Amino acid sequence: MESLAIDLSQLATPQYKGSVQNLYHRDDHTMICETTASGSVFDVGSIFQIAGSDLSRAAFRHYIFTTLHNPQAWQSVAQQLEEDFSERQKFLSFINPPRADGLNLLQRFQQEGARTHHLGMIDRQTGQVYQNGFPPQISPFVLVEKFTVLRPQPVNYRFSHFWDYSPYKDQASHVVPLENIVRLGLTSGSSIYQKFLHMDEGKRRKVLKEMGVEELPLWRFLPVPIADFTSKYEPEDRALSYQEALLISGLDGEQFLDLIRMTLLGTLLVRGVFREMGLTLWDIKWELAKKNNQLLFVDTIDTDSLRVTCTVQDEDQEMFVHFNKQAIRDYYKIMTSDWFEAVKASKAEAAQHGVTFHEILEQGQKSGKYPHTPEIDSRFLKIQEQKFAVLLAYVQERVQPGDSAAARLERAEAVRSIAREEVQYYQQAGAIHSFLALNSLRR
C-alpha cells in the first residue's frame, strides 16, 4: 500500500455506531474502525467504560493483525505445533496436511504471511497510516478493507422462527456468517460448558463425540484445540453443529476445512503472544471473510473476543484472574446477581416470542419488575484500567528492538500484581467465595 494520510478531523457521524466500536465508510473499498472505551456484556449494549481501553484494544488489534501478516511469526507457530502436539498425529495431519497441488495453509503462511483485511493504524496527529509498527501518536483508529455483509432473512412458520442463508452461495466475496470459536481449554464462563451442565446424558455423549474428547475438564487444557461455531447475524448467538455451520457458511467443504485450519493456527499464534506476558489463553473468537475464493482474517482481535487469565496460587488452590471481558461478566454475576438474573429471564422470554430481549428487559425495568442496570464500582474499574495499561505497554515494547529477558520478567510480575489486587478486591467485598466458585481449582 502506498503512503497514505487521513484527516481524522474530517470524520463525520459514523455509518455504524456499535457498543464497542464505530465504523466510518471511507470509500467503496475501505473503512475506518474506531475502538471506543465503552463496554458491553451479555449483549445488553454499552453499559460501562474503562479509561484507556480504547487505545489498548486498538493497539492490540493492530499488533495481532500485523503479526498475522508476518511470515516469521508463522515459523514460530510451526515450531509450537511440533513441540506441543508431537503425540497427536491425527491433529497434526489435519492442520498441516501434505498437498499434492502445492503448499498447504501453514506452509503458505510461513512464506507469505496470512491475508487479513487490516491496512494499518492511523496516527492521531498526522493521519499517517502505519502498516507495521506503531505511529508516534497511537490512536483508536485503524483502516481496514471493506467487505460485503449479507444478513440472513427471517422465515416464520406458526410458532417457529428460522433463517434463510441461501444468498451466500452466490457471492464471491462476503463475511462468513459464523462466529468461529477455538477452545484450548474450558473456563467456567465458556458457553459450551454452561450448556453442557444442563444437557441430559444422551446429548452430553453426542457433544463429547463431536468434540473428540471423553470429558470436559474445567480449568484444564483439552488434548488438542477444538473449533466451535455459533451464528453471527441472528438476534442471539445460536450454537451450530459442524454440518449446519458448513451449510450456512457459503463455503464448499474444502474451504470450510481451511477455515477451521486458519482459526486453529491463528489461535496458536495468539497463544504465543500471551505466553510472553505470563498469561494463559483459553479460547478465542475469530471472524473470516471470503474474497474470490480465498479466506481472510477480518473484524477485530482484542480482549473482548478471547479469554485469557493469570494464575494466582495459594497453598491449596489455583485462582484464575481474567485479563479480558470475562472479568466484567463475573463482576456482574457476583456483585449484581439480581440484574444478571433479570437479563437471563428476559432472554428466555424473548426466545419464546421471537422478539429481542432488550424490549422485554427495558419494559421490565420501567415497570419495576427488573432492577435498573447497575454501575461498576470505581475501585474495580481501576483494576481493569491497569490491565489495559500493561497490555498496551507490552505490544508497544514488542515492536521495539532489545526486548530483554529482564523486561519480560518485569512484565510478568506486573501482571501477577494486578491479578492479586483483583482477588483482594473480592476478599474485601466479602464475595471471595463467589469468585472462587467461578474461577478456582483445588489441587
CSV table of C-alpha atoms in Angstrom, one decimal:
chain,number,residue,atom,x,y,z
A,1,MET,CA,0.0,0.0,0.0
A,2,GLU,CA,1.3,3.4,-0.9
A,3,SER,CA,1.9,6.0,1.8
A,4,LEU,CA,-1.5,7.3,2.9
A,5,ALA,CA,-2.7,10.0,5.3
A,6,ILE,CA,-6.2,10.5,6.5
A,7,ASP,CA,-7.5,13.7,8.1
A,8,LEU,CA,-9.3,12.4,11.2
A,9,SER,CA,-10.8,15.8,11.9
A,10,GLN,CA,-13.0,15.4,8.8
A,11,LEU,CA,-14.7,12.2,10.1
A,12,ALA,CA,-18.5,12.8,10.3
A,13,THR,CA,-21.1,10.8,12.0
A,14,PRO,CA,-20.2,7.1,11.9
A,15,GLN,CA,-22.3,4.9,9.5
A,16,TYR,CA,-22.4,2.3,12.2
A,17,LYS,CA,-22.3,3.1,15.9
A,18,GLY,CA,-21.8,-0.1,17.9
A,19,SER,CA,-21.5,-1.0,21.5
A,20,VAL,CA,-17.7,-1.1,21.4
A,21,GLN,CA,-16.6,0.4,18.0
A,22,ASN,CA,-17.8,2.9,15.4
A,23,LEU,CA,-17.4,2.4,11.6
A,24,TYR,CA,-16.8,5.2,9.1
A,25,HIS,CA,-17.1,4.3,5.4
A,26,ARG,CA,-14.2,6.0,3.6
A,27,ASP,CA,-14.9,4.8,0.0
A,28,ASP,CA,-16.1,1.7,-1.8
A,29,HIS,CA,-13.2,-0.4,-0.7
A,30,THR,CA,-12.1,0.8,2.8
A,31,MET,CA,-13.5,1.9,6.1
A,32,ILE,CA,-12.1,3.3,9.4
A,33,CYS,CA,-12.8,1.4,12.6
A,34,GLU,CA,-12.8,3.4,15.9
A,35,THR,CA,-12.4,1.4,19.0
A,36,THR,CA,-14.3,3.0,21.9
A,37,ALA,CA,-13.7,2.8,25.7
A,38,SER,CA,-17.3,1.6,26.0
A,39,GLY,CA,-18.0,-2.0,27.0
A,40,SER,CA,-20.9,-4.4,26.5
A,41,VAL,CA,-21.6,-7.7,28.2
A,42,PHE,CA,-24.5,-10.3,27.8
A,43,ASP,CA,-25.4,-8.5,24.5
A,44,VAL,CA,-27.1,-5.7,26.5
A,45,GLY,CA,-25.2,-2.8,24.8
A,46,SER,CA,-22.8,-0.2,26.1
A,47,ILE,CA,-23.2,-0.1,29.8
A,48,PHE,CA,-19.7,0.7,31.2
A,49,GLN,CA,-16.5,2.5,30.2
A,50,ILE,CA,-12.9,1.6,31.1
A,51,ALA,CA,-10.5,4.6,30.6
A,52,GLY,CA,-7.6,3.7,28.3
A,53,SER,CA,-9.2,0.6,27.0
A,54,ASP,CA,-9.9,2.1,23.5
A,55,LEU,CA,-6.2,2.7,22.9
A,56,SER,CA,-5.1,-0.6,24.4
A,57,ARG,CA,-7.6,-2.7,22.4
A,58,ALA,CA,-6.9,-0.9,19.2
A,59,ALA,CA,-3.1,-1.3,19.7
A,60,PHE,CA,-3.5,-5.0,20.5
A,61,ARG,CA,-5.7,-5.4,17.4
A,62,HIS,CA,-3.1,-3.7,15.2
A,63,TYR,CA,-0.3,-5.8,16.7
A,64,ILE,CA,-2.1,-9.1,16.2
A,65,PHE,CA,-3.0,-8.3,12.6
A,66,THR,CA,0.5,-7.2,11.7
A,67,THR,CA,1.8,-10.3,13.3
A,68,LEU,CA,-0.6,-12.4,11.3
A,69,HIS,CA,0.9,-10.8,8.2
A,70,ASN,CA,4.5,-11.7,9.3
A,71,PRO,CA,5.9,-15.0,7.8
A,72,GLN,CA,8.4,-15.3,10.7
A,73,ALA,CA,5.6,-15.5,13.2
A,74,TRP,CA,4.2,-18.5,11.4
A,75,GLN,CA,7.6,-20.2,11.7
A,76,SER,CA,7.2,-20.0,15.4
A,77,VAL,CA,3.7,-21.5,15.1
A,78,ALA,CA,5.1,-24.4,13.2
A,79,GLN,CA,7.6,-25.0,15.9
A,80,GLN,CA,4.8,-24.8,18.6
A,81,LEU,CA,2.9,-27.5,16.7
A,82,GLU,CA,5.8,-29.9,16.8
A,83,GLU,CA,6.7,-29.2,20.4
A,84,ASP,CA,3.2,-29.3,21.9
A,85,PHE,CA,1.3,-31.8,19.7
A,86,SER,CA,4.0,-34.3,18.6
A,87,GLU,CA,2.0,-37.2,20.0
A,88,ARG,CA,-1.2,-36.0,18.3
A,89,GLN,CA,-0.5,-37.2,14.8
A,90,LYS,CA,-4.2,-37.1,13.7
A,91,PHE,CA,-4.4,-33.4,14.7
A,92,LEU,CA,-1.1,-32.6,13.0
A,93,SER,CA,-2.1,-34.4,9.8
A,94,PHE,CA,-5.3,-32.3,9.7
A,95,ILE,CA,-3.7,-28.9,10.5
A,96,ASN,CA,-0.6,-29.4,8.4
A,97,PRO,CA,-1.5,-31.9,5.7
A,98,PRO,CA,0.6,-32.8,2.6
A,99,ARG,CA,-0.8,-31.2,-0.5
A,100,ALA,CA,-0.1,-32.6,-4.0
A,101,ASP,CA,-1.3,-29.4,-5.6
A,102,GLY,CA,1.2,-27.1,-3.8
A,103,LEU,CA,1.7,-25.5,-0.4
A,104,ASN,CA,-0.8,-26.1,2.5
A,105,LEU,CA,-2.0,-23.2,4.6
A,106,LEU,CA,0.7,-23.2,7.2
A,107,GLN,CA,3.5,-23.5,4.6
A,108,ARG,CA,2.0,-20.6,2.6
A,109,PHE,CA,1.7,-18.5,5.8
A,110,GLN,CA,5.4,-19.2,6.5
A,111,GLN,CA,6.3,-17.8,3.1
A,112,GLU,CA,3.8,-15.0,2.6
A,113,GLY,CA,2.0,-14.4,6.0
A,114,ALA,CA,-1.7,-14.7,6.3
A,115,ARG,CA,-4.2,-12.4,4.5
A,116,THR,CA,-6.3,-10.1,6.6
A,117,HIS,CA,-8.5,-7.0,6.0
A,118,HIS,CA,-6.2,-4.9,8.2
A,119,LEU,CA,-4.4,-2.0,6.4
A,120,GLY,CA,-2.9,-0.2,9.4
A,121,MET,CA,-3.2,2.1,12.4
A,122,ILE,CA,-3.8,5.9,11.8
A,123,ASP,CA,-1.6,8.4,13.6
A,124,ARG,CA,-3.8,10.6,15.8
A,125,GLN,CA,-2.0,13.8,14.9
A,126,THR,CA,-0.7,13.4,11.3
A,127,GLY,CA,-3.3,10.9,10.0
A,128,GLN,CA,-0.5,8.8,8.5
A,129,VAL,CA,-1.4,5.1,8.1
A,130,TYR,CA,1.2,2.7,9.6
A,131,GLN,CA,1.0,-0.8,8.2
A,132,ASN,CA,3.8,-2.0,10.5
A,133,GLY,CA,4.9,-0.8,13.9
A,134,PHE,CA,3.1,1.9,15.8
A,135,PRO,CA,2.6,5.6,14.8
A,136,PRO,CA,4.3,8.2,17.1
A,137,GLN,CA,0.8,9.2,18.3
A,138,ILE,CA,-1.2,6.0,18.6
A,139,SER,CA,-5.0,6.3,18.2
A,140,PRO,CA,-8.1,4.2,18.4
A,141,PHE,CA,-8.5,4.4,14.6
A,142,VAL,CA,-7.5,1.7,12.1
A,143,LEU,CA,-8.0,1.4,8.4
A,144,VAL,CA,-9.4,-1.9,7.0
A,145,GLU,CA,-10.6,-3.3,3.8
A,146,LYS,CA,-14.4,-3.3,3.4
A,147,PHE,CA,-16.4,-6.5,2.8
A,148,THR,CA,-20.0,-7.1,1.9
A,149,VAL,CA,-22.2,-8.1,4.8
A,150,LEU,CA,-25.2,-10.2,3.9
A,151,ARG,CA,-27.7,-10.9,6.6
A,152,PRO,CA,-29.9,-14.0,6.6
A,153,GLN,CA,-33.6,-13.3,6.2
A,154,PRO,CA,-36.1,-14.5,8.8
A,155,VAL,CA,-38.6,-17.2,8.0
A,156,ASN,CA,-41.6,-17.8,10.2
A,157,TYR,CA,-43.9,-20.8,10.3
A,158,ARG,CA,-46.5,-21.0,13.0
A,159,PHE,CA,-44.6,-20.7,16.3
A,160,SER,CA,-41.2,-21.4,14.8
A,161,HIS,CA,-38.6,-18.8,13.7
A,162,PHE,CA,-35.7,-19.8,11.4
A,163,TRP,CA,-33.3,-18.2,8.9
A,164,ASP,CA,-32.7,-18.3,5.1
A,165,TYR,CA,-29.0,-18.3,4.2
A,166,SER,CA,-29.3,-19.2,0.5
A,167,PRO,CA,-27.9,-15.9,-0.9
A,168,TYR,CA,-24.5,-16.7,0.5
A,169,LYS,CA,-23.9,-19.5,-2.1
A,170,ASP,CA,-24.0,-17.0,-5.0
A,171,GLN,CA,-21.5,-14.4,-3.5
A,172,ALA,CA,-17.8,-14.4,-4.5
A,173,SER,CA,-16.9,-12.1,-1.6
A,174,HIS,CA,-18.6,-11.8,1.8
A,175,VAL,CA,-18.1,-12.0,5.5
A,176,VAL,CA,-18.7,-15.6,6.5
A,177,PRO,CA,-21.8,-15.6,8.8
A,178,LEU,CA,-20.2,-17.6,11.6
A,179,GLU,CA,-18.6,-16.8,14.9
A,180,ASN,CA,-15.6,-19.1,14.8
A,181,ILE,CA,-14.6,-20.1,18.3
A,182,VAL,CA,-11.4,-22.1,19.1
A,183,ARG,CA,-11.1,-23.6,22.6
A,184,LEU,CA,-7.8,-24.6,24.1
A,185,GLY,CA,-9.5,-25.4,27.4
A,186,LEU,CA,-12.6,-24.7,29.3
A,187,THR,CA,-13.3,-21.9,31.8
A,188,SER,CA,-16.4,-21.6,34.0
A,189,GLY,CA,-17.6,-18.8,31.6
A,190,SER,CA,-17.4,-20.9,28.5
A,191,SER,CA,-20.8,-21.1,26.8
A,192,ILE,CA,-20.3,-24.7,25.8
A,193,TYR,CA,-19.6,-25.7,29.4
A,194,GLN,CA,-22.7,-23.9,30.7
A,195,LYS,CA,-24.9,-25.6,28.1
A,196,PHE,CA,-23.2,-29.0,28.8
A,197,LEU,CA,-24.2,-28.7,32.5
A,198,HIS,CA,-27.9,-28.6,31.6
A,199,MET,CA,-27.9,-31.5,29.0
A,200,ASP,CA,-29.2,-35.0,29.5
A,201,GLU,CA,-26.8,-37.9,29.3
A,202,GLY,CA,-27.5,-38.6,25.6
A,203,LYS,CA,-26.9,-35.0,24.5
A,204,ARG,CA,-23.7,-34.9,26.6
A,205,ARG,CA,-22.3,-38.0,24.8
A,206,LYS,CA,-23.2,-36.5,21.4
A,207,VAL,CA,-21.3,-33.3,22.3
A,208,LEU,CA,-18.3,-35.2,23.6
A,209,LYS,CA,-18.1,-37.3,20.5
A,210,GLU,CA,-18.3,-34.3,18.1
A,211,MET,CA,-15.6,-32.6,20.1
A,212,GLY,CA,-13.5,-35.8,20.1
A,213,VAL,CA,-13.0,-35.8,23.9
A,214,GLU,CA,-14.1,-38.1,26.7
A,215,GLU,CA,-14.9,-35.3,29.2
A,216,LEU,CA,-15.0,-31.5,29.6
A,217,PRO,CA,-12.4,-30.7,32.3
A,218,LEU,CA,-12.9,-27.3,33.8
A,219,TRP,CA,-9.7,-25.2,34.0
A,220,ARG,CA,-7.7,-27.8,32.2
A,221,PHE,CA,-6.5,-27.9,28.6
A,222,LEU,CA,-8.1,-30.1,26.0
A,223,PRO,CA,-5.9,-32.7,24.3
A,224,VAL,CA,-6.0,-30.6,21.1
A,225,PRO,CA,-7.6,-27.2,20.3
A,226,ILE,CA,-11.2,-27.6,19.0
A,227,ALA,CA,-13.3,-25.5,16.7
A,228,ASP,CA,-16.8,-24.5,17.7
A,229,PHE,CA,-19.4,-22.4,15.8
A,230,THR,CA,-22.3,-20.0,16.5
A,231,SER,CA,-24.4,-17.9,14.2
A,232,LYS,CA,-23.2,-14.3,13.6
A,233,TYR,CA,-26.1,-12.3,12.3
A,234,GLU,CA,-29.1,-13.8,14.1
A,235,PRO,CA,-30.5,-11.9,17.2
A,236,GLU,CA,-29.0,-14.4,19.6
A,237,ASP,CA,-25.8,-16.4,19.1
A,238,ARG,CA,-27.1,-19.9,18.2
A,239,ALA,CA,-24.9,-22.9,18.7
A,240,LEU,CA,-24.3,-24.8,15.4
A,241,SER,CA,-23.2,-28.3,14.6
A,242,TYR,CA,-20.4,-28.7,12.1
A,243,GLN,CA,-23.0,-29.7,9.5
A,244,GLU,CA,-25.1,-26.6,9.9
A,245,ALA,CA,-22.1,-24.3,10.1
A,246,LEU,CA,-20.9,-25.7,6.7
A,247,LEU,CA,-24.4,-25.3,5.2
A,248,ILE,CA,-24.9,-21.7,6.2
A,249,SER,CA,-21.2,-20.5,5.6
A,250,GLY,CA,-21.4,-20.1,1.8
A,251,LEU,CA,-18.3,-22.2,1.5
A,252,ASP,CA,-17.6,-25.5,-0.1
A,253,GLY,CA,-16.3,-28.4,2.0
A,254,GLU,CA,-12.6,-27.9,1.5
A,255,GLN,CA,-12.9,-24.1,2.1
A,256,PHE,CA,-14.7,-24.9,5.3
A,257,LEU,CA,-11.9,-27.2,6.5
A,258,ASP,CA,-9.4,-24.4,5.6
A,259,LEU,CA,-11.5,-22.0,7.7
A,260,ILE,CA,-11.1,-24.4,10.7
A,261,ARG,CA,-7.4,-24.7,10.0
A,262,MET,CA,-6.9,-20.9,9.8
A,263,THR,CA,-8.6,-20.3,13.1
A,264,LEU,CA,-6.7,-23.1,14.8
A,265,LEU,CA,-3.4,-21.8,13.5
A,266,GLY,CA,-4.2,-18.2,14.4
A,267,THR,CA,-5.1,-19.3,17.9
A,268,LEU,CA,-1.7,-20.8,18.4
A,269,LEU,CA,-0.1,-17.6,17.2
A,270,VAL,CA,-2.1,-15.5,19.7
A,271,ARG,CA,-1.4,-18.0,22.5
A,272,GLY,CA,2.3,-17.4,21.9
A,273,VAL,CA,1.9,-13.7,22.3
A,274,PHE,CA,0.1,-14.1,25.7
A,275,ARG,CA,2.7,-16.6,26.9
A,276,GLU,CA,5.3,-13.9,26.7
A,277,MET,CA,3.2,-11.9,29.2
A,278,GLY,CA,2.8,-14.7,31.6
A,279,LEU,CA,-0.9,-15.1,30.6
A,280,THR,CA,-2.8,-18.2,29.6
A,281,LEU,CA,-5.2,-18.2,26.6
A,282,TRP,CA,-8.3,-20.4,26.9
A,283,ASP,CA,-10.5,-19.6,24.0
A,284,ILE,CA,-10.7,-17.0,21.2
A,285,LYS,CA,-13.4,-15.9,18.7
A,286,TRP,CA,-12.4,-15.3,15.0
A,287,GLU,CA,-14.3,-13.9,12.1
A,288,LEU,CA,-13.3,-14.6,8.5
A,289,ALA,CA,-14.3,-13.4,5.0
A,290,LYS,CA,-14.2,-14.9,1.6
A,291,LYS,CA,-12.7,-12.9,-1.3
A,292,ASN,CA,-12.5,-14.5,-4.7
A,293,ASN,CA,-12.5,-18.0,-3.1
A,294,GLN,CA,-9.7,-17.1,-0.6
A,295,LEU,CA,-10.2,-16.7,3.1
A,296,LEU,CA,-9.0,-13.7,5.2
A,297,PHE,CA,-9.0,-12.9,8.9
A,298,VAL,CA,-11.3,-9.9,9.5
A,299,ASP,CA,-13.2,-7.9,12.2
A,300,THR,CA,-11.1,-7.4,15.3
A,301,ILE,CA,-9.0,-9.4,17.8
A,302,ASP,CA,-8.8,-7.9,21.2
A,303,THR,CA,-9.6,-8.7,24.8
A,304,ASP,CA,-13.4,-8.6,24.1
A,305,SER,CA,-13.0,-11.6,21.8
A,306,LEU,CA,-11.0,-14.0,23.9
A,307,ARG,CA,-10.5,-15.4,27.4
A,308,VAL,CA,-7.0,-15.1,28.9
A,309,THR,CA,-6.0,-15.4,32.6
A,310,CYS,CA,-3.2,-15.0,35.1
A,311,THR,CA,-2.9,-17.8,37.7
A,312,VAL,CA,-2.6,-16.8,41.3
A,313,GLN,CA,-1.6,-19.7,43.6
A,314,ASP,CA,-2.1,-20.2,47.3
A,315,GLU,CA,-1.5,-23.2,49.5
A,316,ASP,CA,-4.2,-25.5,48.2
A,317,GLN,CA,-5.7,-23.9,45.1
A,318,GLU,CA,-5.2,-22.1,41.8
A,319,MET,CA,-7.1,-18.9,41.2
A,320,PHE,CA,-7.7,-17.6,37.6
A,321,VAL,CA,-8.0,-13.9,37.1
A,322,HIS,CA,-9.3,-12.8,33.8
A,323,PHE,CA,-7.5,-10.1,31.7
A,324,ASN,CA,-10.4,-9.8,29.3
A,325,LYS,CA,-14.1,-9.0,29.3
A,326,GLN,CA,-14.9,-12.1,31.4
A,327,ALA,CA,-13.7,-10.2,34.4
A,328,ILE,CA,-16.6,-7.7,33.9
A,329,ARG,CA,-19.1,-10.5,33.3
A,330,ASP,CA,-18.1,-12.2,36.5
A,331,TYR,CA,-18.3,-8.9,38.4
A,332,TYR,CA,-22.0,-8.5,37.3
A,333,LYS,CA,-22.7,-12.1,38.2
A,334,ILE,CA,-21.2,-11.9,41.6
A,335,MET,CA,-21.8,-8.3,42.7
A,336,THR,CA,-25.2,-7.6,41.0
A,337,SER,CA,-26.7,-11.0,40.7
A,338,ASP,CA,-30.3,-9.7,40.7
A,339,TRP,CA,-29.7,-7.7,37.5
A,340,PHE,CA,-27.8,-10.6,35.9
A,341,GLU,CA,-30.8,-13.0,36.6
A,342,ALA,CA,-33.1,-10.4,35.0
A,343,VAL,CA,-31.1,-10.4,31.8
A,344,LYS,CA,-31.3,-14.2,31.7
A,345,ALA,CA,-35.0,-14.2,32.3
A,346,SER,CA,-35.5,-11.6,29.5
A,347,LYS,CA,-33.6,-13.7,27.1
A,348,ALA,CA,-35.6,-16.8,27.9
A,349,GLU,CA,-38.9,-14.9,27.4
A,350,ALA,CA,-37.7,-13.4,24.2
A,351,ALA,CA,-36.8,-16.8,22.7
A,352,GLN,CA,-40.4,-17.9,23.1
A,353,HIS,CA,-41.9,-14.8,21.3
A,354,GLY,CA,-39.4,-14.1,18.5
A,355,VAL,CA,-38.5,-10.6,19.8
A,356,THR,CA,-35.3,-9.1,21.1
A,357,PHE,CA,-34.7,-9.5,24.8
A,358,HIS,CA,-33.8,-5.8,25.0
A,359,GLU,CA,-37.5,-4.9,24.6
A,360,ILE,CA,-38.5,-7.3,27.4
A,361,LEU,CA,-35.7,-6.1,29.7
A,362,GLU,CA,-36.5,-2.4,29.2
A,363,GLN,CA,-40.2,-2.9,29.8
A,364,GLY,CA,-39.5,-4.9,32.9
A,365,GLN,CA,-37.2,-2.2,34.2
A,366,LYS,CA,-39.8,0.5,33.5
A,367,SER,CA,-42.5,-1.5,35.4
A,368,GLY,CA,-40.3,-2.2,38.3
A,369,LYS,CA,-40.2,-6.0,37.6
A,370,TYR,CA,-36.5,-5.9,36.9
A,371,PRO,CA,-33.7,-3.8,38.6
A,372,HIS,CA,-32.1,-1.0,36.6
A,373,THR,CA,-28.7,-1.5,35.0
A,374,PRO,CA,-26.1,-1.1,37.8
A,375,GLU,CA,-22.8,0.9,37.7
A,376,ILE,CA,-19.5,-0.8,38.3
A,377,ASP,CA,-17.5,0.0,41.5
A,378,SER,CA,-14.8,2.6,40.6
A,379,ARG,CA,-12.2,0.5,42.6
A,380,PHE,CA,-12.9,-2.5,40.3
A,381,LEU,CA,-12.7,-0.3,37.2
A,382,LYS,CA,-9.3,1.0,38.3
A,383,ILE,CA,-8.0,-2.6,38.3
A,384,GLN,CA,-9.3,-3.1,34.8
A,385,GLU,CA,-7.6,0.1,33.7
A,386,GLN,CA,-4.3,-1.3,35.0
A,387,LYS,CA,-4.8,-4.5,32.9
A,388,PHE,CA,-5.3,-2.5,29.7
A,389,ALA,CA,-2.3,-0.3,30.5
A,390,VAL,CA,0.1,-3.3,30.9
A,391,LEU,CA,-1.3,-4.8,27.7
A,392,LEU,CA,-0.7,-1.5,25.8
A,393,ALA,CA,2.9,-1.3,27.2
A,394,TYR,CA,3.6,-4.8,26.1
A,395,VAL,CA,2.6,-4.5,22.5
A,396,GLN,CA,4.4,-1.2,22.1
A,397,GLU,CA,7.6,-2.7,23.6
A,398,ARG,CA,7.3,-5.8,21.4
A,399,VAL,CA,7.8,-3.7,18.2
A,400,GLN,CA,10.9,-2.0,19.6
A,401,PRO,CA,14.3,-3.7,19.5
A,402,GLY,CA,16.0,-5.0,22.6
A,403,ASP,CA,13.2,-6.7,24.4
A,404,SER,CA,15.3,-8.3,27.2
A,405,ALA,CA,14.6,-11.3,29.4
A,406,ALA,CA,14.6,-8.9,32.4
A,407,ALA,CA,11.9,-6.8,30.8
A,408,ARG,CA,9.8,-9.9,30.2
A,409,LEU,CA,10.1,-10.9,33.8
A,410,GLU,CA,9.2,-7.4,34.9
A,411,ARG,CA,6.0,-7.5,32.8
A,412,ALA,CA,5.0,-10.9,34.1
A,413,GLU,CA,5.4,-9.6,37.7
A,414,ALA,CA,3.3,-6.6,36.9
A,415,VAL,CA,0.6,-8.9,35.5
A,416,ARG,CA,0.6,-11.0,38.7
A,417,SER,CA,0.4,-7.9,40.9
A,418,ILE,CA,-2.7,-6.8,39.1
A,419,ALA,CA,-4.2,-10.3,39.4
A,420,ARG,CA,-3.6,-10.4,43.1
A,421,GLU,CA,-5.2,-7.0,43.5
A,422,GLU,CA,-8.4,-8.3,41.9
A,423,VAL,CA,-8.5,-11.3,44.3
A,424,GLN,CA,-8.0,-8.8,47.1
A,425,TYR,CA,-11.0,-6.7,45.9
A,426,TYR,CA,-13.4,-9.7,46.2
A,427,GLN,CA,-11.9,-10.6,49.6
A,428,GLN,CA,-12.6,-7.1,50.9
A,429,ALA,CA,-16.1,-7.0,49.3
A,430,GLY,CA,-17.0,-10.3,51.2
A,431,ALA,CA,-17.5,-12.0,47.8
A,432,ILE,CA,-14.4,-14.2,47.6
A,433,HIS,CA,-16.3,-17.4,47.9
A,434,SER,CA,-18.5,-16.5,44.9
A,435,PHE,CA,-15.3,-15.5,42.9
A,436,LEU,CA,-13.6,-18.8,43.8
A,437,ALA,CA,-16.7,-20.8,42.8
A,438,LEU,CA,-16.3,-19.4,39.3
A,439,ASN,CA,-12.5,-19.1,38.9
A,440,SER,CA,-10.5,-21.6,41.0
A,441,LEU,CA,-9.3,-25.1,41.1
A,442,ARG,CA,-8.3,-27.1,44.1
A,443,ARG,CA,-5.0,-29.0,43.8
